[in-house]
């Protein structure tokens, strides 16, 4: 079983819809959770970072962490064609032995159609 | 501000040839540095990480090696490439201490024929 599970998609939505992405994980020690956006043939760029449980909002993006269920989500409101990309979740427990070693999901491909 | 560079952007190499990919970071000192490989349709596989000059940790056994000759330079090498080495290679950096996030470079696309 992978430590981080993420549906690869593709997830196709019409412009203006809400995009809902999620990852599940098995390591209860994970405390730091990130979402990256990766356009085709580009390096991933950091979108959202969350520590422990709760919600975080940044413009059209909302990240949620539910540690009790080992489940994280990313919501994109008012989706635009420019949001078409692969979204990767990442997480870390930041213990002494693992500082900076993140576990990544496989990524979900999102297609927003005009 | 910090920036991270990788070169070359694209590389086509024959099986059995050597490899050298370079990554440099600007605007920070003593970063943690990482090499990842991303195969088509798959997630990121951590290959090497470094917490300082000359300090390299390997995550997976393979025919690749890494070196860190300078504080902000990270090099990925191979003496003889295999077909299975094809992929998208990403370098990333993280500020030292307990900084929680990694930032990625633009990547190098390697095709081994």
mmCIF file of C-alpha atoms in Angstrom:
data_model
loop_
_atom_site.group_PDB
_atom_site.id
_atom_site.type_symbol
_atom_site.label_atom_id
_atom_site.label_comp_id
_atom_site.label_asym_id
_atom_site.label_seq_id
_atom_site.Cartn_x
_atom_site.Cartn_y
_atom_site.Cartn_z
ATOM 1 C CA UNK A 1 0.000 0.000 0.000
ATOM 2 C CA UNK A 2 1.324 3.415 -0.917
ATOM 3 C CA UNK A 3 1.706 5.933 1.878
ATOM 4 C CA UNK A 4 -0.197 8.520 -0.145
ATOM 5 C CA UNK A 5 -3.062 7.676 -2.489
ATOM 6 C CA UNK A 6 -4.351 10.104 -5.101
ATOM 7 C CA UNK A 7 -6.771 9.420 -7.949
ATOM 8 C CA UNK A 8 -4.917 10.095 -11.222
ATOM 9 C CA UNK A 9 -8.021 11.291 -13.054
ATOM 10 C CA UNK A 10 -8.417 12.888 -15.505
ATOM 11 C CA UNK A 11 -11.022 15.061 -13.866
ATOM 12 C CA UNK A 12 -12.922 17.105 -16.424
ATOM 13 C CA UNK A 13 -15.075 20.036 -15.331
ATOM 14 C CA UNK A 14 -16.760 22.933 -17.150
ATOM 15 C CA UNK A 15 -15.438 26.431 -16.672
ATOM 16 C CA UNK A 16 -16.825 28.026 -13.525
ATOM 17 C CA UNK A 17 -17.396 24.759 -11.686
ATOM 18 C CA UNK A 18 -15.794 23.781 -8.401
ATOM 19 C CA UNK A 19 -12.877 21.374 -8.683
ATOM 20 C CA UNK A 20 -12.564 18.955 -5.788
ATOM 21 C CA UNK A 21 -9.335 17.032 -5.290
ATOM 22 C CA UNK A 22 -8.288 14.754 -2.487
ATOM 23 C CA UNK A 23 -5.590 12.481 -1.126
ATOM 24 C CA UNK A 24 -5.624 9.827 1.535
ATOM 25 C CA UNK A 25 -2.629 8.743 3.544
ATOM 26 C CA UNK A 26 -1.670 6.045 5.973
ATOM 27 C CA UNK A 27 1.040 7.610 8.159
ATOM 28 C CA UNK A 28 -0.614 9.291 11.126
ATOM 29 C CA UNK A 29 2.652 11.146 11.858
ATOM 30 C CA UNK A 30 2.227 13.437 8.849
ATOM 31 C CA UNK A 31 1.747 17.016 10.012
ATOM 32 C CA UNK A 32 2.598 19.184 7.038
ATOM 33 C CA UNK A 33 0.485 19.065 3.917
ATOM 34 C CA UNK A 34 1.037 20.740 0.593
ATOM 35 C CA UNK A 35 -0.592 21.018 -2.789
ATOM 36 C CA UNK A 36 1.435 21.623 -5.927
ATOM 37 C CA UNK A 37 0.256 22.521 -9.409
ATOM 38 C CA UNK A 38 2.215 21.171 -12.353
ATOM 39 C CA UNK A 39 1.658 22.295 -15.901
ATOM 40 C CA UNK A 40 2.708 19.966 -18.688
ATOM 41 C CA UNK A 41 6.488 19.739 -19.031
ATOM 42 C CA UNK A 42 7.070 22.156 -16.144
ATOM 43 C CA UNK A 43 8.247 21.791 -12.579
ATOM 44 C CA UNK A 44 5.620 21.685 -9.791
ATOM 45 C CA UNK A 45 4.781 25.003 -8.164
ATOM 46 C CA UNK A 46 3.622 25.300 -4.583
ATOM 47 C CA UNK A 47 -0.038 26.271 -4.277
ATOM 48 C CA UNK A 48 -1.025 25.731 -0.682
ATOM 49 C CA UNK A 49 0.623 24.690 2.536
ATOM 50 C CA UNK A 50 -1.226 23.598 5.685
ATOM 51 C CA UNK A 51 -0.012 22.526 9.080
ATOM 52 C CA UNK A 52 -2.018 19.940 11.035
ATOM 53 C CA UNK A 53 -5.808 19.922 10.718
ATOM 54 C CA UNK A 54 -8.126 22.648 9.541
ATOM 55 C CA UNK A 55 -8.863 24.809 6.548
ATOM 56 C CA UNK A 56 -6.819 27.364 4.698
ATOM 57 C CA UNK A 57 -8.083 29.681 2.016
ATOM 58 C CA UNK A 58 -6.132 31.611 -0.592
ATOM 59 C CA UNK A 59 -8.174 33.329 -3.256
ATOM 60 C CA UNK A 60 -10.054 30.684 -5.219
ATOM 61 C CA UNK A 61 -8.203 27.851 -3.485
ATOM 62 C CA UNK A 62 -9.182 26.141 -0.228
ATOM 63 C CA UNK A 63 -7.171 23.378 1.400
ATOM 64 C CA UNK A 64 -8.648 21.134 4.064
ATOM 65 C CA UNK A 65 -6.952 18.616 6.324
ATOM 66 C CA UNK A 66 -8.791 15.988 8.331
ATOM 67 C CA UNK A 67 -6.147 14.146 10.312
ATOM 68 C CA UNK A 68 -8.665 11.909 12.054
ATOM 69 C CA UNK A 69 -9.669 10.490 8.672
ATOM 70 C CA UNK A 70 -6.190 10.854 7.140
ATOM 71 C CA UNK A 71 -7.705 12.799 4.275
ATOM 72 C CA UNK A 72 -6.774 16.088 2.639
ATOM 73 C CA UNK A 73 -8.661 18.085 0.029
ATOM 74 C CA UNK A 74 -8.135 20.969 -2.340
ATOM 75 C CA UNK A 75 -11.049 22.940 -3.742
ATOM 76 C CA UNK A 76 -10.791 25.336 -6.659
ATOM 77 C CA UNK A 77 -13.724 27.714 -7.012
ATOM 78 C CA UNK A 78 -14.766 29.386 -10.239
ATOM 79 C CA UNK A 79 -12.415 27.160 -12.215
ATOM 80 C CA UNK A 80 -10.738 28.572 -15.312
ATOM 81 C CA UNK A 81 -9.166 26.860 -18.332
ATOM 82 C CA UNK A 82 -5.810 28.067 -16.962
ATOM 83 C CA UNK A 83 -6.392 25.767 -13.963
ATOM 84 C CA UNK A 84 -5.957 22.775 -16.281
ATOM 85 C CA UNK A 85 -2.919 21.025 -14.859
ATOM 86 C CA UNK A 86 -1.859 18.109 -12.711
ATOM 87 C CA UNK A 87 -2.275 18.668 -8.975
ATOM 88 C CA UNK A 88 0.042 16.853 -6.595
ATOM 89 C CA UNK A 89 -0.444 16.452 -2.892
ATOM 90 C CA UNK A 90 2.587 16.127 -0.630
ATOM 91 C CA UNK A 91 3.072 15.571 3.050
ATOM 92 C CA UNK A 92 5.761 15.175 5.661
ATOM 93 C CA UNK A 93 6.143 14.338 9.319
ATOM 94 C CA UNK A 94 9.179 16.615 9.723
ATOM 95 C CA UNK A 95 10.814 14.376 12.289
ATOM 96 C CA UNK A 96 14.575 14.606 12.682
ATOM 97 C CA UNK A 97 15.110 11.642 10.397
ATOM 98 C CA UNK A 98 12.808 12.864 7.689
ATOM 99 C CA UNK A 99 13.111 16.633 7.596
ATOM 100 C CA UNK A 100 12.463 17.733 4.095
ATOM 101 C CA UNK A 101 11.581 14.273 2.804
ATOM 102 C CA UNK A 102 8.102 14.543 1.435
ATOM 103 C CA UNK A 103 5.748 11.813 0.303
ATOM 104 C CA UNK A 104 3.945 12.731 -2.904
ATOM 105 C CA UNK A 105 0.726 11.536 -4.412
ATOM 106 C CA UNK A 106 0.790 10.450 -8.050
ATOM 107 C CA UNK A 107 -1.090 13.584 -9.091
ATOM 108 C CA UNK A 108 -4.586 14.232 -10.451
ATOM 109 C CA UNK A 109 -4.931 15.612 -13.952
ATOM 110 C CA UNK A 110 -7.568 18.342 -14.149
ATOM 111 C CA UNK A 111 -9.093 19.595 -17.387
ATOM 112 C CA UNK A 112 -11.293 22.689 -17.292
ATOM 113 C CA UNK A 113 -13.272 23.040 -20.485
ATOM 114 C CA UNK A 114 -14.449 26.463 -21.744
ATOM 115 C CA UNK B 1 14.129 36.206 -3.965
ATOM 116 C CA UNK B 2 15.231 32.632 -4.488
ATOM 117 C CA UNK B 3 15.467 31.000 -7.885
ATOM 118 C CA UNK B 4 16.439 27.516 -8.955
ATOM 119 C CA UNK B 5 17.936 26.612 -12.300
ATOM 120 C CA UNK B 6 18.338 23.307 -14.059
ATOM 121 C CA UNK B 7 20.122 22.433 -17.260
ATOM 122 C CA UNK B 8 19.899 21.195 -19.775
ATOM 123 C CA UNK B 9 16.154 21.475 -20.274
ATOM 124 C CA UNK B 10 16.027 18.511 -22.629
ATOM 125 C CA UNK B 11 18.501 15.744 -23.305
ATOM 126 C CA UNK B 12 18.515 12.762 -25.646
ATOM 127 C CA UNK B 13 21.229 10.238 -24.889
ATOM 128 C CA UNK B 14 22.101 6.740 -26.156
ATOM 129 C CA UNK B 15 22.072 3.752 -23.827
ATOM 130 C CA UNK B 16 25.425 3.323 -22.139
ATOM 131 C CA UNK B 17 26.425 6.975 -22.374
ATOM 132 C CA UNK B 18 27.287 9.106 -19.323
ATOM 133 C CA UNK B 19 25.003 11.710 -17.782
ATOM 134 C CA UNK B 20 25.467 14.965 -15.939
ATOM 135 C CA UNK B 21 22.539 17.149 -14.902
ATOM 136 C CA UNK B 22 23.119 20.337 -12.979
ATOM 137 C CA UNK B 23 21.014 22.275 -10.533
ATOM 138 C CA UNK B 24 21.866 25.601 -8.924
ATOM 139 C CA UNK B 25 19.979 27.719 -6.410
ATOM 140 C CA UNK B 26 20.286 31.475 -6.010
ATOM 141 C CA UNK B 27 19.241 33.758 -3.203
ATOM 142 C CA UNK B 28 19.654 31.381 -0.282
ATOM 143 C CA UNK B 29 22.457 29.709 1.611
ATOM 144 C CA UNK B 30 22.856 26.189 2.982
ATOM 145 C CA UNK B 31 19.672 24.879 1.390
ATOM 146 C CA UNK B 32 18.585 21.265 1.515
ATOM 147 C CA UNK B 33 18.669 19.980 -2.050
ATOM 148 C CA UNK B 34 16.773 17.131 -3.663
ATOM 149 C CA UNK B 35 16.735 15.170 -6.915
ATOM 150 C CA UNK B 36 13.458 13.574 -8.001
ATOM 151 C CA UNK B 37 12.495 11.546 -11.042
ATOM 152 C CA UNK B 38 9.000 11.691 -12.445
ATOM 153 C CA UNK B 39 8.052 8.952 -14.894
ATOM 154 C CA UNK B 40 5.145 9.566 -17.255
ATOM 155 C CA UNK B 41 1.843 9.362 -15.386
ATOM 156 C CA UNK B 42 3.541 8.576 -12.111
ATOM 157 C CA UNK B 43 4.393 10.480 -8.971
ATOM 158 C CA UNK B 44 7.676 11.894 -7.831
ATOM 159 C CA UNK B 45 10.366 9.452 -6.794
ATOM 160 C CA UNK B 46 12.985 10.891 -4.453
ATOM 161 C CA UNK B 47 16.434 9.872 -5.676
ATOM 162 C CA UNK B 48 18.902 11.833 -3.541
ATOM 163 C CA UNK B 49 18.913 14.578 -0.966
ATOM 164 C CA UNK B 50 21.654 16.662 0.542
ATOM 165 C CA UNK B 51 21.799 18.737 3.717
ATOM 166 C CA UNK B 52 25.219 20.219 3.001
ATOM 167 C CA UNK B 53 28.344 20.222 0.838
ATOM 168 C CA UNK B 54 29.549 16.672 0.268
ATOM 169 C CA UNK B 55 26.623 15.187 2.218
ATOM 170 C CA UNK B 56 24.491 12.977 0.004
ATOM 171 C CA UNK B 57 21.801 10.497 0.976
ATOM 172 C CA UNK B 58 20.514 7.981 -1.533
ATOM 173 C CA UNK B 59 16.937 6.844 -1.429
ATOM 174 C CA UNK B 60 16.908 4.107 -4.047
ATOM 175 C CA UNK B 61 19.612 1.798 -5.414
ATOM 176 C CA UNK B 62 20.331 2.535 -9.061
ATOM 177 C CA UNK B 63 23.060 3.465 -11.474
ATOM 178 C CA UNK B 64 22.734 7.153 -10.677
ATOM 179 C CA UNK B 65 24.853 9.182 -8.291
ATOM 180 C CA UNK B 66 24.736 12.711 -6.937
ATOM 181 C CA UNK B 67 27.295 15.208 -5.773
ATOM 182 C CA UNK B 68 27.231 18.592 -4.111
ATOM 183 C CA UNK B 69 30.526 20.320 -4.826
ATOM 184 C CA UNK B 70 29.307 23.757 -3.728
ATOM 185 C CA UNK B 71 26.683 24.998 -1.295
ATOM 186 C CA UNK B 72 24.112 25.804 -3.956
ATOM 187 C CA UNK B 73 25.054 23.303 -6.659
ATOM 188 C CA UNK B 74 23.695 19.793 -6.966
ATOM 189 C CA UNK B 75 24.707 17.419 -9.745
ATOM 190 C CA UNK B 76 23.104 14.168 -10.863
ATOM 191 C CA UNK B 77 25.350 11.772 -12.755
ATOM 192 C CA UNK B 78 25.526 8.365 -14.318
ATOM 193 C CA UNK B 79 28.414 6.480 -15.860
ATOM 194 C CA UNK B 80 26.198 4.378 -18.135
ATOM 195 C CA UNK B 81 22.589 5.231 -18.860
ATOM 196 C CA UNK B 82 19.862 2.613 -19.073
ATOM 197 C CA UNK B 83 16.611 2.815 -21.011
ATOM 198 C CA UNK B 84 14.797 2.884 -17.674
ATOM 199 C CA UNK B 85 16.575 6.137 -16.751
ATOM 200 C CA UNK B 86 14.323 8.057 -19.116
ATOM 201 C CA UNK B 87 12.076 10.513 -17.318
ATOM 202 C CA UNK B 88 11.615 14.016 -16.051
ATOM 203 C CA UNK B 89 14.260 14.956 -13.493
ATOM 204 C CA UNK B 90 13.416 17.622 -10.982
ATOM 205 C CA UNK B 91 15.670 19.403 -8.561
ATOM 206 C CA UNK B 92 14.150 20.994 -5.475
ATOM 207 C CA UNK B 93 15.369 23.069 -2.565
ATOM 208 C CA UNK B 94 14.175 23.712 0.941
ATOM 209 C CA UNK B 95 15.446 26.292 3.392
ATOM 210 C CA UNK B 96 17.384 24.760 6.256
ATOM 211 C CA UNK B 97 16.083 24.268 9.754
ATOM 212 C CA UNK B 98 12.392 23.399 10.007
ATOM 213 C CA UNK B 99 11.221 25.079 6.841
ATOM 214 C CA UNK B 100 8.275 23.050 5.701
ATOM 215 C CA UNK B 101 8.070 23.502 1.964
ATOM 216 C CA UNK B 102 10.095 22.517 -1.079
ATOM 217 C CA UNK B 103 10.420 24.531 -4.245
ATOM 218 C CA UNK B 104 11.070 22.898 -7.580
ATOM 219 C CA UNK B 105 13.164 23.776 -10.573
ATOM 220 C CA UNK B 106 11.914 23.696 -14.172
ATOM 221 C CA UNK B 107 13.115 20.119 -14.720
ATOM 222 C CA UNK B 108 15.200 18.239 -17.272
ATOM 223 C CA UNK B 109 13.506 15.890 -19.674
ATOM 224 C CA UNK B 110 15.790 12.924 -20.397
ATOM 225 C CA UNK B 111 15.169 10.426 -23.147
ATOM 226 C CA UNK B 112 17.480 7.425 -23.344
ATOM 227 C CA UNK B 113 17.383 5.607 -26.671
#
